XYZ file of C-alpha atoms in Angstrom:
674
model
C 104.665 205.113 2.202
C 101.321 204.613 2.837
C 98.900 204.149 0.008
C 96.113 206.162 0.705
C 94.822 206.192 -3.284
C 93.646 203.092 -1.608
C 91.466 203.920 0.499
C 88.279 207.187 -0.687
C 88.337 210.003 1.540
C 83.994 209.328 2.438
C 85.619 206.092 4.228
C 88.532 208.181 5.930
C 85.914 210.298 7.893
C 83.031 208.033 8.467
C 86.231 206.249 10.833
C 86.722 209.151 11.412
C 83.762 210.718 13.160
C 83.434 207.381 14.439
C 85.629 207.774 17.300
C 83.928 210.815 17.661
C 80.783 210.190 17.800
C 82.021 207.811 20.222
C 83.444 210.389 22.471
C 81.779 212.932 22.439
C 78.827 209.600 23.520
C 81.051 208.304 26.266
C 82.040 212.423 28.126
C 77.875 213.077 27.600
C 76.420 209.724 29.392
C 79.513 209.982 32.193
C 78.686 214.080 32.164
C 81.704 214.282 32.717
C 84.953 214.283 30.429
C 87.147 216.639 27.232
C 85.593 215.434 23.981
C 86.928 218.393 22.416
C 90.480 216.576 21.836
C 89.282 213.494 20.729
C 87.327 215.197 17.559
C 89.942 217.298 17.262
C 92.303 215.192 16.431
C 90.838 212.066 15.059
C 91.447 212.235 11.476
C 95.184 212.273 12.990
C 94.215 209.296 14.737
C 92.951 207.505 11.618
C 95.361 207.515 9.636
C 98.269 206.642 11.898
C 96.078 203.143 13.194
C 94.621 201.707 9.685
C 97.910 202.847 8.204
C 101.049 203.486 9.468
C 100.942 202.071 13.107
C 102.127 198.228 14.122
C 100.288 196.615 16.196
C 97.976 193.064 17.419
C 94.784 193.900 19.917
C 95.147 189.884 19.160
C 98.561 190.192 21.607
C 99.082 194.167 22.785
C 102.513 192.931 24.509
C 103.919 192.229 21.598
C 107.569 193.066 22.306
C 108.174 194.984 18.691
C 104.980 196.588 18.584
C 104.937 200.329 17.423
C 104.336 202.700 21.075
C 102.021 204.390 20.758
C 101.428 207.061 23.594
C 98.118 209.924 24.601
C 100.033 212.155 26.003
C 97.556 214.473 25.945
C 95.599 211.962 28.203
C 92.661 213.958 29.314
C 91.012 212.939 25.495
C 91.583 209.447 26.681
C 88.528 209.165 25.108
C 90.200 209.091 22.351
C 92.522 206.510 22.470
C 90.194 203.672 24.157
C 87.523 204.340 20.862
C 90.626 203.588 19.066
C 90.418 200.819 21.065
C 87.217 199.554 20.956
C 87.084 199.914 17.252
C 90.380 198.376 15.979
C 89.944 195.020 17.623
C 91.051 194.836 21.108
C 89.286 193.558 24.446
C 87.560 196.703 25.303
C 84.486 196.262 24.363
C 81.658 198.747 23.806
C 80.634 197.398 27.553
C 83.727 199.773 29.368
C 83.340 202.262 27.112
C 79.672 203.128 27.711
C 80.688 203.768 31.734
C 83.114 205.325 31.009
C 84.853 207.339 33.484
C 83.391 205.168 36.556
C 83.958 202.668 39.241
C 86.406 200.033 38.784
C 85.939 199.990 34.738
C 88.119 199.806 31.880
C 88.002 202.874 30.323
C 88.810 206.058 33.353
C 88.858 209.371 32.761
C 92.227 208.994 31.994
C 94.077 206.158 30.460
C 96.077 204.092 32.628
C 98.274 201.276 32.278
C 97.118 197.944 33.734
C 93.618 199.008 32.834
C 92.354 198.363 29.439
C 95.533 196.453 26.377
C 97.094 199.363 24.468
C 97.895 201.549 27.000
C 101.009 201.609 26.698
C 101.964 204.060 30.155
C 98.653 205.674 32.613
C 98.869 209.433 30.931
C 97.946 213.399 32.343
C 99.530 215.450 34.218
C 101.145 216.899 30.815
C 104.084 215.931 30.102
C 105.033 213.203 31.387
C 103.744 210.783 27.817
C 106.097 212.873 25.877
C 108.636 211.739 28.152
C 107.660 208.822 29.174
C 107.755 208.548 25.327
C 111.809 209.108 24.961
C 112.236 206.373 27.574
C 109.608 204.817 24.802
C 112.309 205.635 21.487
C 115.336 205.122 23.920
C 114.830 201.714 24.608
C 114.156 201.156 21.818
C 117.513 201.762 20.059
C 119.087 200.920 23.369
C 117.204 197.317 22.305
C 117.825 197.414 18.399
C 122.057 198.312 19.112
C 122.416 195.036 21.812
C 120.477 192.777 19.692
C 119.944 193.484 15.734
C 122.760 191.763 13.764
C 123.132 192.136 10.393
C 120.118 191.012 7.855
C 118.186 190.493 11.647
C 115.781 193.640 12.954
C 114.564 191.829 15.675
C 113.893 195.266 17.400
C 112.748 197.325 14.984
C 109.174 199.851 15.815
C 108.676 203.489 15.850
C 106.973 205.590 19.394
C 104.275 207.930 18.269
C 103.748 210.048 20.606
C 99.582 213.076 20.060
C 100.631 215.719 22.602
C 99.620 219.238 23.312
C 99.661 223.287 23.962
C 99.568 221.864 27.342
C 102.210 219.121 27.219
C 104.619 221.826 26.008
C 104.323 224.063 28.086
C 105.630 222.082 31.159
C 109.158 222.204 32.207
C 109.481 218.740 31.612
C 108.429 218.539 27.895
C 111.433 220.754 27.806
C 113.665 218.161 29.733
C 112.828 215.114 27.446
C 112.726 215.894 23.933
C 115.657 218.148 24.404
C 117.614 215.039 25.449
C 115.865 213.231 22.570
C 117.357 216.044 20.260
C 120.432 214.947 21.664
C 121.084 211.246 21.668
C 119.502 211.730 17.335
C 116.062 208.743 19.000
C 115.436 208.896 15.571
C 112.103 206.140 15.974
C 109.625 208.834 17.995
C 107.838 211.099 16.146
C 105.842 213.364 18.197
C 101.873 214.831 16.746
C 101.970 218.501 18.250
C 97.553 218.936 18.447
C 98.234 222.956 17.178
C 94.479 223.894 18.258
C 95.472 227.371 20.519
C 92.673 226.291 23.059
C 93.465 225.855 26.745
C 90.850 224.805 30.103
C 91.084 228.668 30.031
C 90.435 229.940 26.184
C 92.869 230.888 23.757
C 96.312 230.492 24.432
C 98.022 233.278 22.697
C 98.573 235.741 25.969
C 100.308 233.269 28.101
C 101.156 230.345 25.729
C 103.556 232.624 21.927
C 106.872 230.187 22.124
C 108.005 229.537 18.473
C 107.018 225.644 19.341
C 109.640 224.238 15.625
C 112.257 226.682 16.212
C 112.035 225.287 19.910
C 112.097 221.826 18.472
C 114.593 222.599 16.191
C 116.888 224.164 18.289
C 116.797 220.667 20.735
C 117.952 218.717 17.019
C 114.350 217.613 15.974
C 112.958 216.990 12.876
C 110.545 219.677 12.628
C 107.366 219.300 10.312
C 105.295 222.137 10.197
C 102.010 223.780 8.602
C 100.330 220.019 8.671
C 96.310 219.899 8.073
C 94.855 218.027 11.448
C 91.916 217.177 8.916
C 93.781 216.588 5.530
C 94.610 212.607 5.590
C 97.207 213.791 2.343
C 98.997 216.064 5.005
C 98.883 213.976 7.461
C 99.968 211.328 5.487
C 102.845 213.188 3.924
C 103.653 214.495 7.011
C 104.506 210.857 8.659
C 106.154 209.616 5.530
C 108.457 212.285 5.996
C 109.125 211.782 10.130
C 109.519 207.962 9.015
C 112.130 208.420 6.376
C 114.702 211.171 9.269
C 116.289 207.935 10.963
C 119.188 209.825 12.741
C 116.468 212.243 14.158
C 113.240 212.657 15.867
C 110.100 214.508 14.134
C 107.889 216.851 15.330
C 104.557 216.936 13.511
C 102.904 220.402 14.429
C 99.082 219.531 13.098
C 97.052 222.342 13.132
C 93.387 220.985 14.295
C 89.834 222.489 15.340
C 89.306 221.625 19.008
C 85.704 219.456 19.028
C 86.158 219.433 15.088
C 82.015 218.926 13.181
C 80.334 221.260 16.402
C 78.495 224.014 14.964
C 77.916 225.928 17.629
C 81.385 224.446 20.174
C 83.943 224.254 18.068
C 87.438 226.103 18.131
C 86.244 226.817 21.632
C 87.376 226.369 25.034
C 83.652 224.755 26.108
C 84.269 222.052 23.808
C 88.097 220.977 25.691
C 86.506 219.648 28.841
C 83.502 219.227 29.438
C 80.120 217.072 28.210
C 78.344 219.149 24.546
C 74.492 218.600 25.828
C 72.301 216.650 24.260
C 71.150 219.403 21.940
C 75.141 219.579 20.266
C 74.903 216.308 19.947
C 72.354 215.626 18.112
C 73.078 219.135 15.412
C 77.026 217.278 16.015
C 75.085 214.309 14.450
C 73.677 216.393 12.110
C 76.857 218.337 11.141
C 79.024 215.601 10.635
C 76.550 212.930 8.797
C 76.631 210.631 11.699
C 73.267 208.915 11.546
C 73.319 206.411 14.195
C 71.838 206.426 17.179
C 74.756 206.353 20.934
C 76.967 203.936 21.395
C 76.602 202.015 17.712
C 78.995 202.175 14.962
C 77.467 199.803 12.256
C 79.256 197.065 11.566
C 80.868 197.936 7.623
C 82.564 200.847 9.714
C 83.482 197.646 12.378
C 84.814 195.882 8.778
C 86.512 199.722 7.381
C 88.898 199.420 11.356
C 89.379 196.170 12.364
C 93.461 195.127 12.938
C 92.674 191.385 13.756
C 94.226 189.793 10.962
C 96.577 192.929 9.676
C 97.628 192.480 13.178
C 98.248 189.222 13.727
C 99.939 189.333 10.203
C 102.102 191.894 11.052
C 103.192 189.604 14.496
C 103.432 186.189 12.558
C 105.708 187.942 10.201
C 108.069 189.124 12.798
C 107.849 186.012 15.074
C 109.203 184.748 11.443
C 112.389 186.146 11.128
C 112.410 185.668 15.228
C 113.125 181.857 14.143
C 116.313 182.937 11.818
C 116.856 185.205 13.755
C 117.191 182.249 16.744
C 118.648 179.943 14.223
C 121.489 182.116 13.462
C 122.303 183.587 17.007
C 120.559 181.574 19.164
C 121.751 182.231 22.785
C 120.716 186.251 21.523
C 116.836 184.886 20.676
C 117.079 183.761 24.606
C 118.347 186.426 26.224
C 116.462 188.643 24.354
C 113.830 186.520 25.927
C 114.166 186.424 28.836
C 114.834 189.671 28.937
C 111.578 191.380 27.256
C 109.903 189.002 29.623
C 111.067 190.687 32.970
C 112.554 187.278 34.521
C 116.231 188.012 35.791
C 118.678 185.893 35.083
C 119.231 181.833 36.220
C 121.989 182.240 38.281
C 120.929 185.819 40.002
C 120.164 184.380 43.012
C 123.574 181.968 43.358
C 125.104 185.206 42.041
C 123.805 188.026 44.816
C 123.619 185.644 47.836
C 128.266 185.407 47.062
C 127.816 188.810 46.555
C 126.013 189.481 50.316
C 128.678 186.890 51.714
C 132.034 188.917 49.946
C 130.679 192.026 51.146
C 130.086 190.972 54.520
C 133.598 189.539 55.080
C 134.987 192.607 53.122
C 133.509 194.568 56.049
C 134.457 198.551 54.757
C 133.414 202.251 56.544
C 132.254 203.556 53.334
C 129.607 206.181 52.663
C 126.620 204.331 51.524
C 126.504 206.228 48.592
C 130.351 203.860 48.101
C 128.157 200.690 48.502
C 125.531 201.864 46.107
C 128.695 201.900 43.863
C 129.612 198.473 45.134
C 126.651 197.033 44.305
C 126.572 197.950 41.290
C 129.913 196.128 40.569
C 128.310 193.691 41.668
C 124.926 192.798 40.076
C 125.854 194.770 37.231
C 128.132 192.112 35.134
C 124.722 189.829 35.911
C 121.961 191.671 34.950
C 123.179 193.136 31.187
C 119.835 194.600 31.575
C 120.757 197.118 33.993
C 120.805 200.529 32.388
C 121.084 203.937 34.347
C 122.843 207.501 35.462
C 122.599 210.235 36.764
C 121.300 213.668 36.852
C 124.321 215.381 36.187
C 125.931 214.066 39.623
C 127.863 211.116 38.598
C 130.924 211.936 40.339
C 128.673 212.337 43.568
C 125.813 209.968 43.213
C 128.056 207.832 42.237
C 126.880 205.512 39.755
C 129.500 205.018 37.142
C 130.924 201.557 38.157
C 133.791 199.958 36.538
C 131.178 198.261 33.160
C 129.865 201.316 32.153
C 129.171 202.146 28.392
C 127.677 205.820 27.798
C 124.170 206.265 25.575
C 125.345 207.969 22.243
C 123.406 208.715 19.981
C 125.618 207.139 17.309
C 125.934 203.772 19.779
C 123.162 202.842 21.631
C 124.287 199.533 22.462
C 126.044 201.053 26.405
C 124.310 200.430 29.353
C 125.047 204.794 31.244
C 122.879 207.735 30.577
C 123.849 211.261 31.371
C 120.755 212.576 31.819
C 122.226 215.932 32.382
C 120.444 218.426 34.780
C 117.468 217.344 34.440
C 115.815 215.774 37.511
C 111.797 215.507 36.643
C 112.631 214.366 32.697
C 115.525 211.763 33.474
C 112.596 210.485 36.004
C 110.153 210.290 33.633
C 112.391 209.419 30.877
C 113.249 205.688 33.308
C 109.126 205.078 33.575
C 109.227 204.912 29.689
C 111.784 202.619 29.550
C 110.473 199.912 32.366
C 106.818 200.468 31.322
C 108.983 198.788 27.203
C 110.676 195.677 27.990
C 113.837 194.404 27.574
C 115.632 197.153 30.675
C 116.070 197.640 34.416
C 116.707 201.587 34.917
C 118.066 203.254 38.117
C 118.468 207.323 38.298
C 120.384 209.510 40.738
C 120.596 212.475 41.745
C 121.031 214.266 45.857
C 117.686 213.184 48.343
C 116.818 217.263 48.275
C 116.177 217.161 43.541
C 113.780 214.620 44.216
C 111.499 217.278 44.400
C 112.164 218.658 40.980
C 110.912 214.756 40.410
C 107.544 213.600 41.985
C 105.346 213.189 40.437
C 107.127 210.999 38.116
C 108.334 209.416 41.205
C 104.368 208.999 41.844
C 104.070 207.619 38.564
C 105.876 205.373 39.228
C 104.303 204.268 42.339
C 100.200 204.447 40.459
C 101.740 201.896 37.601
C 103.152 199.466 39.937
C 106.425 199.698 38.176
C 110.493 198.910 38.795
C 112.560 201.915 38.429
C 115.124 202.268 40.741
C 115.002 206.207 42.287
C 118.815 206.010 44.195
C 119.295 209.099 46.216
C 121.669 210.455 48.188
C 123.566 213.097 49.707
C 120.496 212.147 52.358
C 120.235 214.259 55.181
C 122.414 217.391 56.932
C 125.308 215.279 56.103
C 125.385 216.827 52.911
C 126.965 219.654 55.535
C 128.741 222.012 54.306
C 125.741 222.868 51.051
C 123.431 223.835 53.967
C 119.278 223.836 53.627
C 119.136 224.060 50.043
C 120.830 220.912 49.159
C 120.018 219.625 53.265
C 117.307 217.348 52.842
C 115.436 216.738 56.043
C 111.182 216.178 54.504
C 112.008 213.957 52.126
C 113.120 210.950 53.689
C 108.991 211.553 54.769
C 107.322 212.555 53.259
C 109.473 209.471 49.957
C 107.476 207.471 52.414
C 104.196 208.232 52.726
C 103.872 208.125 48.597
C 101.764 204.805 48.138
C 103.422 201.763 46.943
C 106.258 203.552 46.700
C 108.808 201.557 48.644
C 112.407 202.988 50.066
C 115.393 202.269 52.054
C 117.996 203.903 53.918
C 120.703 201.774 54.261
C 123.305 202.110 56.937
C 126.047 200.221 55.624
C 127.819 198.174 53.124
C 125.159 195.093 53.983
C 122.330 196.126 54.279
C 122.747 198.432 50.315
C 124.206 194.909 48.838
C 120.017 193.962 50.241
C 118.279 197.346 49.326
C 119.379 196.840 45.861
C 118.551 193.141 45.263
C 115.144 193.804 47.201
C 115.003 196.829 44.553
C 116.329 195.147 41.270
C 113.728 191.808 42.132
C 110.877 193.917 43.025
C 108.155 193.751 39.954
C 105.306 196.187 41.049
C 106.530 198.977 42.449
C 108.852 201.440 41.979
C 112.257 201.735 45.125
C 113.661 204.548 46.493
C 117.231 204.375 47.434
C 118.960 206.624 49.620
C 122.112 206.998 50.424
C 125.338 208.973 52.876
C 127.672 211.545 51.537
C 129.718 210.528 55.067
C 131.155 207.006 55.677
C 129.601 205.002 57.528
C 130.671 202.024 60.300
C 130.021 198.512 59.383
C 127.891 197.227 61.328
C 128.677 193.078 62.396
C 126.174 190.418 61.979
C 125.428 187.100 62.293
C 123.821 185.265 59.350
C 119.852 185.401 60.626
C 120.813 189.134 61.048
C 121.733 188.900 57.142
C 118.934 187.452 56.597
C 116.144 189.688 58.462
C 117.820 192.799 56.914
C 115.627 191.552 53.783
C 112.364 192.443 55.734
C 112.535 195.957 56.058
C 113.552 196.334 60.190
C 115.505 192.952 62.776
C 117.413 193.358 65.977
C 120.587 194.769 65.137
C 121.470 194.729 69.014
C 120.016 193.655 71.815
C 120.159 193.024 75.268
C 120.394 191.209 78.481
C 116.736 189.730 79.165
C 113.854 191.802 77.990
C 114.160 195.292 76.969
C 113.682 198.359 78.831
C 114.184 200.619 75.524
C 114.619 200.641 72.023
C 116.835 202.568 69.892
C 115.165 202.503 65.926
C 117.155 204.093 63.283
C 117.735 204.213 59.260
C 120.822 205.024 57.451
C 123.581 207.455 59.381
C 121.849 207.659 62.419
C 122.451 203.686 63.512
C 125.825 204.147 64.212
C 125.123 206.101 66.519
C 122.205 204.208 68.048
C 124.868 201.443 68.621
C 126.838 203.452 70.354
C 124.183 205.311 72.627
C 122.885 201.813 73.410
C 126.415 200.002 74.623
C 126.951 203.131 76.921
C 123.128 202.848 78.259
C 124.012 198.898 78.291
C 127.292 199.483 80.138
C 125.228 201.130 83.198
C 123.355 198.440 83.253
C 119.907 199.750 81.508
C 118.725 196.888 78.682
C 118.368 198.792 75.345
C 117.364 196.829 72.281
C 118.984 198.376 69.616
C 116.186 197.981 66.007
C 118.074 199.034 62.370
C 114.778 200.037 60.221
C 116.195 200.648 56.954
C 112.882 200.100 54.855
C 109.377 200.764 57.022
C 107.212 199.683 54.577
C 109.118 196.604 53.820
C 108.865 195.649 57.374
C 104.871 196.756 57.336
C 104.237 193.813 55.879
C 106.011 191.790 57.688
C 103.893 189.271 59.736
C 102.442 190.486 63.304
C 104.417 187.625 65.126
C 107.544 189.028 63.616
C 106.679 192.500 63.820
C 106.333 192.350 67.546
C 109.484 189.929 68.423
C 111.227 193.122 67.089
C 109.185 195.550 68.532
C 107.563 194.076 71.836
C 105.020 195.511 72.245
C 105.058 195.762 75.880
C 108.447 197.806 75.691
C 106.560 201.207 75.505
C 109.765 202.932 76.331
C 110.803 203.589 72.841
C 113.399 206.395 70.570
C 113.193 207.084 67.011
C 116.379 208.343 65.411
C 117.109 209.980 61.875
C 117.994 213.562 60.691
C 115.002 214.494 59.632
C 111.442 215.095 60.461
C 110.030 213.473 63.539
C 106.068 212.975 62.306
C 106.293 209.384 60.469
C 107.621 207.904 64.167
C 105.422 208.522 65.867
C 103.600 205.210 64.440
C 106.392 202.723 66.054
C 107.633 204.390 68.860
C 104.302 205.579 70.530
C 102.548 208.443 72.784
C 105.084 208.268 75.860
C 107.966 207.190 73.472
C 110.770 210.249 71.695
C 112.206 210.949 68.366
C 114.913 212.455 67.871
C 115.148 214.859 64.291
C 114.798 217.526 62.404
C 112.240 219.876 62.153
C 113.173 222.258 60.795
C 115.971 223.387 57.803
C 119.723 221.940 58.543
C 122.935 224.804 58.219
C 125.610 225.022 56.561
C 128.463 223.902 58.472
C 131.400 221.249 58.525
C 128.305 217.613 58.667
C 129.523 216.783 61.656
C 129.385 220.296 63.359
C 125.874 220.130 62.027
C 125.053 217.195 63.259
C 126.048 218.097 66.754
C 124.093 221.333 66.902
C 120.903 219.376 65.746
C 121.476 216.554 68.988
C 122.132 213.741 66.764
C 125.131 212.939 69.238
C 125.895 209.545 72.007
C 124.958 211.944 74.952
C 120.754 213.552 73.160
C 120.457 210.002 72.343
C 121.315 208.595 76.238
C 119.556 211.926 77.739
C 116.557 211.600 75.639
C 115.771 207.479 76.219
C 116.222 207.340 79.737
C 113.959 210.248 79.878
C 111.609 207.291 78.341
C 112.828 204.711 80.129
C 111.800 207.425 83.336
C 108.041 208.213 81.995
C-alpha cells in the first residue's frame, strides 16, 4: 500500500505537469499528435509510476517487472514522457523528434524502439488484449515455477485504456476471458473522459461499462477521481488486494486537463493545442519553463533508477535462494525467459522427423499437425496453446495437454472460446511477456476475424504461431462461408509473416519446426481437413523442405514444364506429372510449402528448382490465382479458384472447380505448346 502522505500534493501535481508539458510541447513541435489523453491521464500515471509500478529503468527486460501497457496508444507522449522522466535511456532529443523518421518516439508506441515499450499499440482494443495475455503468462509461470517461500514470478500488468478500446469488439472477447480465468494481477484503468475524435461519446457510446465488466467477473472500482491522488491510490490498493479477479478502475478525467479553452472537448484530442493555447496552459498550471526544459529538482523527484535497481537486486537475491533450493527449476526459468530452445531440441526434432518419414502416414495435415504437437510438445514445456472452440476440428489437443483454469493455471492448454481476434492478440501478449511459446487455432477462413492481430505480430517481429485448418474448398459441405479461397494469398502478403501450407506429414513436421525456431516473426500454419497422400522423398529432399520449395519429382534431362503446388494439391500435381511423363514428356514437380522462405534463398538454389529457361510453368493451389504469376510468369498458367466455393462433398467441389488430373494435364499441355 502506498504512503501518499510522504509526498506533498504540490510535488505530485508538479510531476504530473511535467508530463503534461512534455506531451503538449512534443505534439506541437511535431505538428501532429494527441495531447488530450496525456494531459488528462497524467495524474493517474504519476501515482502509478511513482508509488506502485515495479520497474528498473536500467534493465527494461527484468523478468519480474510489472508490465505497463498504453492501450489507448494515440496518447503515446504520455508513455514517452514517463520513460524519459523516470530514467530510461530515452533522452530529450528523442522527445523532440516525436513522430519523426527513425526516432525512438513514433506516433504510436512501437515495440522494439524505445526501451520500456512492452507492445505496439494504436489499433484500439489490442493493448488491453495483449495485457490479458501478459497477465495470463504471469499466472501460468507463477503456477509452474513458484515454490513455497519462493515467489519468483509475482508482478502486475497495468493497462491504460479509453472509450475507444472499450468500443472495439476485441475488448469484449479478451476481457470476458480474463474474468473467466481469474487474472487477479491484471489492473486496467478506464480513462472515462467522455470524448472521442467525433466529440462527446454519449450519442454512440452509452454502455454501462461497470456493469459490463462486473458481468465478466471483474472487480469494478467506480467513481474514481482521476485528478485526485488519494482517490487513485485507494483504487489501486483495492485492485492489488483482489487476487481472484482482474480489476477495472473507472477514472473520471478531463481530456486536455489544464487547457483553458480546449480541455473537455474534442479539440484537445487529436491535434496540437497551438502556441497561444500552450502559453495559456503554462500560465494555468504554473509551469514557467520553456519547451522541453525540466528542472533538475523535478527530474530528481521522478528518477527511479536507484529504486528500480534496488527492487531488481532484492528479486535477484531471492532468485539465488530459489536457485539453491530448486536448481533445475532456476535453470529452466532462465532458459525459458531468454527465449532459447532446450539443448536437446535439435536432436529430438531430427529424431521426430525421421520417425514421421518412416511411418509414411496418409492422413489429413491437421492430423499431422497434432502428431507434430505430440512429437515436439514433450520437448518444449514452454509450449502453450489452444483453439477458438474448435479443438476437435483443429486437433490442437495432444496427450500432454492440461487445461489452464482460474483455479489451476499450471497447465498448457487454453480453451479460448469463439474469440478469434481476442485469442490472437492474447497470444501476442503471451509472446511479449516471455517464458511461453503460444499457438492458437481456428478455421482458415476465420483468420479474417483476427487479421489485425496477425498484422501486429508481424509488425512487432514476434514468435506467435497461428494454426489454421480446413484450408480450402476441401472443407466441403459447409460451403462457401467456411471455404477459404482468398485467405492464403492475403496472409502471404503481410510483411514479415511466414506461411506454410504443407502437403503431408513430413512437410508438416518441418513447418512446425520452422515456426518454433523462428524468433523474428510470426508463422501461419495451414492444414487440410481431408487426408493427403504421403510423398516419398530421399534424405536430400527432406533437408530441402526447410528451404520453402524443392524438387519433389523430377524427370529425365531438362524439364519441358514445371508444376508448382502446395498443400492438398501437391498429390494432384504428382499424379498429373506422372501421366505426362509416362507419355514421354518431361515434367518436374516442385512442392512449395512456403513461398516466403523460398524467396529468401540464394539465386543459385532458386534457379536450380525453377530454371529460368523453363517458361512452361503451371501453379496448382485451391485458392485465388494472382499471386502465383510471379512464379509462373506471363507464359504460365494457374489452376486455382477465383470465385467463392460451393456446398457439396469435398471431392465433388474439387472436380467442379477443375482440380483434377485431366485439367492439370490439359493446362500443362497448353503452356508447353504456347
